[in-house]
Coordinates of C-alpha atoms and ligand atoms in Angstrom, one line a residue:
X267 CA 154.0 17.8 8.1
X268 CA 156.1 19.8 10.5
X269 CA 159.6 18.5 10.9
X270 CA 161.3 18.4 14.2
X271 CA 164.9 19.0 15.2
X272 CA 166.9 17.8 18.2
X273 CA 170.2 19.6 18.7
X274 CA 173.0 19.0 21.3
X275 CA 175.6 21.6 21.8
X276 CA 179.0 21.2 23.5
X277 CA 181.8 23.7 23.8
X278 CA 182.0 27.4 24.1
X279 CA 179.5 30.3 23.8
X280 CA 180.3 30.6 20.1
X281 CA 178.7 27.2 19.7
X282 CA 175.7 28.2 21.9
X283 CA 175.1 31.2 19.6
X284 CA 175.6 29.1 16.5
X285 CA 173.0 26.6 17.7
X286 CA 170.6 29.4 18.4
X287 CA 171.0 30.7 14.9
X288 CA 170.8 27.3 13.2
X289 CA 167.6 26.5 15.2
X290 CA 166.2 29.9 14.1
X291 CA 167.1 29.3 10.5
X292 CA 165.3 25.9 10.5
X293 CA 162.3 27.2 12.4
X294 CA 161.9 29.8 9.7
X295 CA 161.6 26.9 7.3
X296 CA 158.8 25.5 9.4
X297 CA 160.8 23.2 11.7
X298 CA 160.1 22.9 15.4
X299 CA 162.3 21.6 18.3
X300 CA 161.7 18.0 19.3
X301 CA 161.3 17.1 22.9
X302 CA 163.6 14.0 22.5
X303 CA 166.0 12.7 19.9
X304 CA 163.7 9.7 19.4
X305 CA 160.9 12.0 18.1
X306 CA 163.1 14.1 15.8
X307 CA 163.4 14.1 12.1
X308 CA 166.9 15.5 12.3
X309 CA 169.5 15.2 15.1
X310 CA 172.4 17.6 15.1
X311 CA 175.5 17.7 17.2
X312 CA 177.2 21.1 17.4
X313 CA 180.7 20.0 18.3
X314 CA 183.9 21.2 19.9
X315 CA 187.5 20.2 19.1
X316 CA 189.4 22.1 21.8
X317 CA 190.1 18.9 23.8
X318 CA 189.9 15.2 22.9
X319 CA 187.3 14.6 25.5
X320 CA 184.8 16.8 23.7
X321 CA 185.3 14.8 20.5
X322 CA 185.0 11.5 22.3
X323 CA 181.7 12.6 23.7
X324 CA 180.3 13.2 20.3
X325 CA 181.6 10.0 18.8
X326 CA 179.9 8.1 21.6
X327 CA 176.7 10.0 21.0
X328 CA 177.0 9.1 17.3
X329 CA 177.3 5.5 18.4
X330 CA 174.1 5.7 20.4
X331 CA 172.1 7.4 17.7
X332 CA 173.1 4.7 15.2
X333 CA 170.3 2.4 16.6
X334 CA 167.7 5.1 15.9
X335 CA 169.0 5.6 12.4
X336 CA 168.8 1.8 11.8
X337 CA 165.2 1.9 12.9
X338 CA 164.4 5.1 10.9
X339 CA 166.7 5.5 7.9
X340 CA 165.0 8.8 7.0
X341 CA 166.4 10.4 10.2
X342 CA 168.9 13.1 9.2
X343 CA 172.0 13.1 11.3
X344 CA 174.2 16.2 11.3
X345 CA 177.7 16.8 12.7
X346 CA 178.2 20.6 12.7
X347 CA 180.8 23.0 14.1
X348 CA 184.5 22.6 14.9
X349 CA 184.8 18.8 14.8
X350 CA 183.2 18.8 11.4
X351 CA 185.8 21.3 10.2
X352 CA 188.7 19.4 11.8
X353 CA 187.8 15.8 11.0
X354 CA 185.9 16.3 7.7
X355 CA 185.8 12.9 5.9
X356 CA 186.9 11.1 9.1
X357 CA 183.5 11.8 10.6
X358 CA 181.8 9.6 8.0
X359 CA 184.5 7.0 8.0
X360 CA 184.0 6.6 11.7
X361 CA 180.2 7.0 11.6
X362 CA 179.0 6.3 8.1
X363 CA 175.4 6.9 9.2
X364 CA 176.0 10.6 9.4
X365 CA 174.3 12.6 6.6
X366 CA 175.7 16.1 7.1
X367 CA 179.1 17.3 8.1
X368 CA 179.1 21.1 8.2
X369 CA 182.0 23.3 9.5
X370 CA 181.4 26.5 11.5
X371 CA 182.1 28.6 8.4
X372 CA 179.3 27.0 6.4
X373 CA 176.4 27.0 8.8
X374 CA 174.4 29.3 6.5
X375 CA 174.0 26.4 4.2
X376 CA 172.2 24.2 6.6
X377 CA 168.5 24.7 5.6
X378 CA 169.4 23.9 2.0
X379 CA 171.6 21.0 2.9
X380 CA 168.9 19.4 5.1
X381 CA 166.3 19.8 2.4
X382 CA 168.7 18.2 -0.1
X383 CA 169.3 15.2 2.2
X384 CA 165.5 14.8 2.8
X385 CA 165.0 14.9 -0.9
X386 CA 167.3 11.9 -1.3
X387 CA 170.4 13.8 -2.4
X388 CA 172.7 11.7 -0.2
X389 CA 175.2 12.7 2.4
X390 CA 176.9 16.2 2.2
X391 CA 180.2 17.6 3.5
X392 CA 180.6 21.4 3.6
X393 CA 183.7 22.7 5.2
X394 CA 186.0 25.8 4.8
X395 CA 189.5 25.8 3.5
X396 CA 192.4 24.6 5.7
X397 CA 194.5 27.6 6.9
X398 CA 197.4 26.6 4.7
X399 CA 195.2 25.7 1.7
X400 CA 195.2 29.1 0.0
X401 CA 195.9 32.8 0.3
X402 CA 194.7 34.5 3.5
X403 CA 191.9 36.2 1.5
X404 CA 190.7 32.9 0.0
X405 CA 190.8 31.1 3.4
X406 CA 189.0 34.0 5.0
X407 CA 186.3 34.0 2.3
X408 CA 185.7 30.3 2.9
X409 CA 184.7 31.0 6.5
X410 CA 181.5 32.9 6.0
X411 CA 180.4 34.8 9.1
X412 CA 177.0 33.6 10.3
X413 CA 175.0 36.3 11.8
X414 CA 171.6 36.4 10.2
X415 CA 168.9 38.6 11.6
X416 CA 167.4 37.2 14.7
X417 CA 163.7 36.6 15.1
X418 CA 162.4 37.6 18.5
X419 CA 160.0 34.7 18.7
X420 CA 162.8 32.3 18.1
X421 CA 165.3 33.5 20.8
X422 CA 165.9 31.0 23.7
X423 CA 166.1 33.7 26.3
X424 CA 164.5 37.1 25.6
X425 CA 166.4 38.9 28.3
X426 CA 170.0 37.9 27.5
X427 CA 171.8 37.5 24.2
X428 CA 175.2 36.6 23.0
X429 CA 176.4 39.0 20.3
X430 CA 179.4 38.1 18.1
X431 CA 182.1 40.8 17.6
X432 CA 184.4 38.7 15.5
X433 CA 185.0 35.1 14.3
X434 CA 188.2 33.1 14.2
X435 CA 191.6 33.8 15.8
X436 CA 195.1 34.7 14.6
X437 CA 197.0 34.1 17.7
X438 CA 198.0 30.5 17.1
X439 CA 198.8 29.5 20.7
X440 CA 200.8 26.3 20.3
X441 CA 198.2 24.1 22.0
X442 CA 195.1 25.5 20.4
X443 CA 193.0 24.2 17.5
X444 CA 190.7 27.2 17.4
X445 CA 192.6 29.2 14.7
X446 CA 192.5 26.0 12.5
X447 CA 188.8 25.2 12.9
X448 CA 187.3 28.7 13.2
X449 CA 189.6 30.3 10.6
X450 CA 191.2 33.8 10.3
X451 CA 190.0 36.5 12.6
X452 CA 187.2 38.6 11.0
X453 CA 185.5 41.4 12.7
X454 CA 181.9 42.5 12.3
X455 CA 181.3 46.1 11.7
X456 CA 180.6 48.4 14.7
X457 CA 177.3 49.5 12.9
X458 CA 176.1 45.9 12.6
X459 CA 176.9 45.0 16.2
X460 CA 175.1 48.1 17.5
X461 CA 172.1 47.6 15.2
X462 CA 171.8 44.0 16.3
X463 CA 172.0 45.1 20.0
X464 CA 169.4 47.8 19.4
X465 CA 167.0 45.2 17.9
X466 CA 167.6 42.8 20.8
X467 CA 167.0 45.5 23.3
X468 CA 163.8 46.5 21.6
X469 CA 162.7 42.9 21.9
X470 CA 163.3 42.9 25.7
X471 CA 167.0 42.0 26.0
X472 CA 168.6 43.5 29.2
X473 CA 172.1 42.0 29.0
X474 CA 174.3 41.3 26.1
X475 CA 177.6 39.4 26.1
X476 CA 179.9 40.2 23.3
X477 CA 181.8 37.1 22.2
X478 CA 185.0 36.7 20.3
X479 CA 188.0 34.3 20.7
X480 CA 190.0 37.4 21.6
X481 CA 187.3 39.9 22.0
X482 CA 189.6 42.7 23.1
X483 CA 191.7 42.4 19.9
X484 CA 188.6 43.8 18.1
X485 CA 189.4 46.3 15.4
X486 CA 187.2 47.9 12.8
X487 CA 188.3 50.4 10.2
X488 CA 185.6 53.1 9.9
X489 CA 186.4 55.5 7.1
X490 CA 190.1 55.5 8.0
X491 CA 189.6 55.6 11.8
X492 CA 190.5 52.4 13.7
X493 CA 187.7 51.6 16.2
X494 CA 188.5 49.3 19.1
X495 CA 186.5 47.4 21.7
X496 CA 186.5 50.5 23.9
X497 CA 184.8 52.5 21.1
X498 CA 182.3 49.7 20.5
X499 CA 181.5 49.6 24.3
X500 CA 181.0 53.3 24.3
X501 CA 178.4 53.1 21.5
X502 CA 176.6 50.2 23.1
X503 CA 176.6 51.9 26.5
X504 CA 174.3 54.5 25.0
X505 CA 171.7 52.0 23.7
X506 CA 168.5 52.9 25.7
X507 CA 167.0 50.1 27.6
X508 CA 170.2 48.0 27.7
X509 CA 171.3 47.3 31.3
X510 CA 174.4 45.2 31.1
X511 CA 177.3 44.6 28.7
X512 CA 179.7 41.8 29.3
X513 CA 182.5 40.6 26.9
X514 CA 184.6 37.4 26.7
X515 CA 187.4 36.2 26.1
X516 CA 190.2 38.7 26.6
X517 CA 193.8 38.2 25.4
X518 CA 196.2 39.5 28.1
X519 CA 198.4 41.6 25.7
X520 CA 195.3 43.4 24.3
X521 CA 194.1 44.6 27.7
X522 CA 194.9 48.2 26.9
X523 CA 194.3 51.2 29.1
X524 CA 191.5 52.6 26.9
X525 CA 189.6 49.3 27.5
X526 CA 190.2 49.4 31.2
X527 CA 189.0 53.0 31.3
X528 CA 185.9 52.1 29.3
X529 CA 185.0 49.4 31.9
X530 CA 185.6 51.9 34.6
X531 CA 183.6 54.8 33.1
X532 CA 180.8 53.2 31.2
X533 CA 178.1 52.3 33.7
X534 CA 176.5 49.4 31.7
X535 CA 179.8 47.7 31.2
X536 CA 180.2 45.0 33.8
X537 CA 183.3 44.8 36.0
X538 CA 184.0 41.3 34.9
X539 CA 187.1 40.4 32.9
X540 CA 188.0 36.9 31.8
X541 CA 191.7 37.1 30.9
X542 CA 193.2 33.6 30.7
X543 CA 196.8 33.4 31.9
X544 CA 197.1 29.7 30.9
X545 CA 200.3 29.2 33.0
X546 CA 202.4 30.8 35.7
X547 CA 205.8 30.0 34.3
X548 CA 207.6 32.0 31.6
X549 CA 209.3 28.9 30.1
X550 CA 205.9 27.2 29.6
X551 CA 204.2 30.4 28.3
X552 CA 207.0 30.6 25.8
X553 CA 206.6 26.9 24.8
X554 CA 202.8 27.6 24.5
X555 CA 203.6 30.6 22.3
X556 CA 201.3 32.8 24.3
X557 CA 203.3 36.0 23.5
X558 CA 203.7 37.4 27.1
X559 CA 205.7 36.8 30.2
X560 CA 204.3 36.4 33.7
X561 CA 205.8 39.8 34.5
X562 CA 203.8 41.3 31.7
X563 CA 200.6 39.5 32.8
X564 CA 201.1 40.8 36.4
X565 CA 201.7 44.3 35.0
X566 CA 198.4 44.1 33.1
X567 CA 196.6 42.8 36.2
X568 CA 198.1 45.6 38.3
X569 CA 196.7 48.2 35.8
X570 CA 193.3 46.5 36.0
X571 CA 193.3 46.4 39.8
X572 CA 194.4 50.0 40.1
X573 CA 191.5 51.3 37.9
X574 CA 188.9 48.6 38.8
X575 CA 189.5 47.5 42.4
X576 CA 186.1 45.7 42.5
X577 CA 186.3 44.0 39.2
X578 CA 186.2 40.2 39.1
X579 CA 189.1 38.7 37.0
X580 CA 189.0 35.1 35.9
X581 CA 191.4 32.9 34.2
X582 CA 191.9 29.6 32.3
X583 CA 194.9 27.3 33.1
X584 CA 196.3 24.3 31.3
X585 CA 198.1 21.8 33.4
X586 CA 200.5 19.1 32.1
X587 CA 201.5 20.9 29.0
X588 CA 204.5 19.4 27.1
X589 CA 207.5 19.2 29.3
X590 CA 205.9 20.8 32.4
X591 CA 208.1 20.0 35.4
X592 CA 207.0 20.0 39.0
X593 CA 208.8 23.3 39.5
X594 CA 207.1 24.8 36.5
X595 CA 203.7 23.7 37.7
X596 CA 204.4 25.3 41.1
X597 CA 204.5 28.7 39.3
X598 CA 200.9 28.2 38.2
X599 CA 200.0 27.5 41.9
X600 CA 201.9 30.6 42.9
X601 CA 199.9 32.7 40.3
X602 CA 196.6 31.3 41.5
X603 CA 197.5 32.1 45.1
X604 CA 198.6 35.6 44.4
X605 CA 196.4 36.9 41.5
X606 CA 193.0 36.7 43.3
X607 CA 191.1 35.3 40.4
X608 CA 187.3 35.0 41.1
X609 CA 187.6 31.6 39.5
X610 CA 189.7 29.7 37.1
X611 CA 188.8 27.1 34.5
X612 CA 191.4 24.4 34.7
X613 CA 192.2 22.0 31.9
X614 CA 194.5 19.0 31.4
X615 CA 196.5 19.4 28.3
X616 CA 195.1 17.5 25.4
X617 CA 197.3 17.3 22.2
X618 CA 195.4 18.5 19.1
X619 CA 196.5 17.4 15.7
X620 CA 197.4 20.3 13.4
X621 CA 198.7 22.5 16.2
X622 CA 202.4 23.5 16.7
X623 CA 202.6 21.7 20.0
X624 CA 201.3 18.5 18.5
X625 CA 203.8 18.6 15.7
X626 CA 206.9 19.8 17.5
X627 CA 206.6 19.0 21.2
X628 CA 206.0 15.8 23.2
X629 CA 203.0 15.2 25.4
X630 CA 205.2 13.7 28.0
X631 CA 203.3 14.4 31.3
X632 CA 201.5 11.2 32.4
X633 CA 197.7 11.4 32.7
X634 CA 197.9 10.7 36.4
X635 CA 200.2 13.6 36.9
X636 CA 198.0 15.9 34.9
X637 CA 195.0 14.8 37.0
X638 CA 196.9 15.4 40.2
X639 CA 198.0 18.9 39.1
X640 CA 194.5 19.7 38.0
X641 CA 193.2 18.9 41.4
X642 CA 196.0 20.8 43.2
X643 CA 195.4 23.9 41.2
X644 CA 191.6 23.6 41.7
X645 CA 192.1 23.2 45.4
X646 CA 194.3 26.4 45.5
X647 CA 191.7 28.3 43.4
X648 CA 188.9 27.1 45.7
X649 CA 190.6 28.6 48.7
X650 CA 191.0 31.9 46.9
X651 CA 187.5 31.9 45.6
X652 CA 186.0 31.2 49.0
X653 CA 188.0 34.0 50.6
X654 CA 187.1 36.3 47.7
X655 CA 183.3 35.7 48.2
X656 CA 183.4 36.2 51.9
X657 CA 183.2 40.1 51.9
X658 CA 180.0 39.8 50.0
X659 CA 178.1 38.7 53.1
X660 CA 175.9 41.5 54.3
X661 CA 176.0 43.4 51.0
X662 CA 173.1 44.0 48.5
X663 CA 173.8 42.9 45.0
X664 CA 171.9 43.6 41.8
X665 CA 171.1 40.2 40.2
X666 CA 169.8 39.4 36.7
X667 CA 167.6 36.4 37.4
X668 CA 168.5 33.7 34.8
X669 CA 166.4 30.7 35.8
X670 CA 166.2 27.8 38.2
X671 CA 169.3 26.9 40.3
X672 CA 171.2 23.8 39.3
X673 CA 169.7 21.9 42.2
X674 CA 166.2 22.9 41.2
X675 CA 166.9 21.9 37.6
X676 CA 167.9 18.5 38.8
X677 CA 164.7 18.1 40.8
X678 CA 162.7 18.8 37.7
X679 CA 162.1 22.5 38.5
X680 CA 158.6 22.4 40.0
X681 CA 157.9 25.3 42.3
X682 CA 157.1 24.4 45.9
X683 CA 153.7 25.0 47.5
X684 CA 154.3 28.7 48.0
X685 CA 154.8 29.1 44.2
X686 CA 158.5 29.8 44.7
X687 CA 161.6 27.9 43.7
X688 CA 165.4 28.2 44.2
X689 CA 166.5 30.5 41.4
X690 CA 169.9 31.6 40.2
X691 CA 171.2 34.8 38.7
X692 CA 174.4 36.7 38.3
X693 CA 175.8 39.9 39.7
X694 CA 177.4 42.4 37.3
X695 CA 180.8 40.9 38.3
X696 CA 179.4 37.5 37.1
X697 CA 179.1 35.9 40.6
X698 CA 176.3 33.3 40.7
X699 CA 173.7 34.1 43.3
X700 CA 171.0 31.5 44.5
X701 CA 167.9 32.5 46.3
X702 CA 164.3 31.4 46.9
X703 CA 161.8 33.5 45.0
X704 CA 158.8 33.4 42.6
X705 CA 159.4 32.0 39.2
X706 CA 158.1 35.1 37.6
X707 CA 161.3 37.0 38.7
X708 CA 163.1 35.1 35.9
X709 CA 164.3 37.6 33.4
X710 CA 164.3 40.6 35.8
X711 CA 166.8 42.6 37.6
X712 CA 166.4 42.3 41.4
X713 CA 168.3 43.3 44.5
X714 CA 169.4 40.4 46.6
X715 CA 170.8 40.6 50.1
X716 CA 173.7 38.2 50.5
X717 CA 173.6 35.9 53.5
X718 CA 176.1 33.2 52.9
X719 CA 178.8 32.2 50.4
X720 CA 180.4 29.1 48.8
X721 CA 183.4 29.0 46.5
X722 CA 181.4 29.2 43.3
X723 CA 178.3 31.0 44.4
X724 CA 176.6 33.5 46.8
X725 CA 173.4 32.7 48.7
X726 CA 170.8 35.4 49.5
X727 CA 167.3 36.7 49.9
X728 CA 165.4 39.0 47.6
X729 CA 165.5 42.5 49.2
X730 CA 162.1 43.6 50.4
X731 CA 161.0 40.2 49.0
X732 CA 157.3 40.4 49.8
X733 CA 156.6 43.7 48.3
X734 CA 158.5 42.7 45.2
X735 CA 156.7 39.4 44.8
X736 CA 153.3 41.1 45.2
X737 CA 154.1 43.8 42.6
X738 CA 155.5 41.2 40.2
X739 CA 152.4 39.1 40.6
X740 CA 150.6 41.7 38.6
X741 CA 153.1 41.6 35.7
X742 CA 152.9 39.2 32.8
X743 CA 155.1 36.2 33.5
X744 CA 158.0 35.5 31.1
X745 CA 158.3 31.9 30.1
X746 CA 160.2 29.7 32.6
X747 CA 163.9 29.3 31.9
X748 CA 163.7 25.6 31.5
X749 CA 161.0 25.9 28.8
X750 CA 163.1 28.6 27.1
X751 CA 166.1 26.3 26.9
X752 CA 164.6 23.6 24.9
X753 CA 168.0 23.3 23.3
X754 CA 170.4 21.1 25.3
X755 CA 173.1 23.4 26.4
X756 CA 176.5 22.7 27.9
X757 CA 176.8 23.2 31.6
X758 CA 179.1 26.0 32.6
X759 CA 180.8 25.5 36.0
X760 CA 183.6 27.6 37.4
X761 CA 185.7 24.5 38.0
X762 CA 185.9 23.7 34.3
X763 CA 185.3 20.1 35.3
X764 CA 182.0 19.9 33.4
X765 CA 183.1 21.9 30.4
X766 CA 183.7 19.6 27.4
Ligands
SAH938 N1 189.9 32.3 23.2 C1 189.1 31.2 23.5 C2 189.8 30.0 23.9 C3 189.2 28.8 23.4 S1 189.7 27.4 24.2 C4 187.9 31.5 24.4 O1 187.0 32.1 23.9 O2 187.9 31.2 25.5 C5 189.2 27.7 25.9 C6 190.3 27.3 26.8 O3 190.6 25.9 26.6 C7 191.6 27.9 26.6 O4 191.7 29.2 27.2 C8 192.6 26.9 27.2 O5 192.8 27.1 28.6 C9 191.9 25.6 27.0 N2 192.5 24.8 25.9 C10 192.7 25.2 24.6 N3 193.3 24.2 24.0 C11 193.6 23.2 24.8 C12 194.2 22.0 24.8 N4 194.8 21.6 23.6 N5 194.3 21.2 25.9 C13 193.7 21.6 27.0 N6 193.1 22.8 27.2 C14 193.0 23.6 26.1
F3S939 FE1 193.2 29.6 21.1 FE2 195.1 31.3 21.8 FE3 193.3 32.0 20.0 S1 193.9 30.0 23.2 S2 191.5 30.9 20.6 S3 194.8 30.4 19.8 S4 194.2 33.3 21.7

């Protein structure tokens, strides 16, 4: 009989992609997605370790699923991804009903591991080497890249795709667990990224988002020539049928002129740059081991603004990092007020075992102070974001329609009597646009006239709406976005509040 999988995903886009690939691998073995965890034969949690809160959420979910496991002992429970790599044996000592603990470097093993558990083989732990547990080569080898061929019938959204450029990270920012749980930086070849993109486009994909922890550090040695992200973008730009290329996340020091020029000169590359500053004060940046000063960050931003005056730049900030004084925090406020970020994701510092900050610095900013600073920085960013959206009123924007708006999702997503619903999509500069339109526009590029703005979104009407709707009525309808996303995905809000 067909087996059914339920998978919950928290964390970043790497996890979203990993979940897509794990689901595809199991579907290839005959599995289907369940509509609820109570109807599943296997329940997986694809986890995040970046902040304590993300781990707490998973341990509570594991507490809840325990009842189901008591009722149905044959249910396979899997903890996969970053928390599996970080906590390893601890997962099963806190939740002994877990059957599978699989790190991000071992995901390729999942189909075999699940079959073993189902055959009565008992619980399994598969993780990669700790960063200090061997030579760089040995550790690197233990984090196997996971980019199997994608099957078009198994893709959650046919018109958009995440494409990995590299795994891992070597920057070792003092607060960050990512280099420990995702291993050494390893690039994929230009040829394999281009080939994957061509295949995705042939299957109907219009937009790809390249993902890497520091995507702009991408390097690939091609017969003695070092190819960089700008070279990769140039090759991708000439893929026929592809409309948009985005890439995240950028490391400030690697925002080189060739990359800025590529964004300027290549029409398919979107003018959207996520370049986290993390903090506005040199002393804190130095304690964070970020490797740049605010002067250098501003110089980078200046180069970006000179060449790309219309680009949207976004940032991440951490508040309440070890030893952060009021005066130091004020520098982050200053940066938000002066840098004109489209939006910022703001996080309260969460100490992570294994990191340098955890080992050598004291988490001495009280929680209430962190909370207050988070709110202050968010308020400052909201003012900037509102003002930044204002000039869009009266303009026409090209929007890739992604699905129902958040409001409509909450209402259950049924179209109103006129067969229309509130939809959402994004501009090339990654601004969210909401508008009323027929569901069949999902997955298409449409022009939208902007009529109003909020801090985190624009509101508009489809240009020449009636003609468009009529024409599109004759086209086959792509599946609705909510049906496409049978996988539970993390919500992505510009405030960062809902990010794990
Ligand atoms: N390069 C990665 C960064 C991963 S972590 C990327 O693809 O975005 C995402 C963000 O979480 C970081 O930019 C940082 O702002 C925040 N973060 C990382 N470690 C944190 C910690 N220990 N506490 C609070 N926020 C953290
Ligand atoms: Fe983390 Fe810094 Fe890398 S934030 S992912 S260690 S660039």
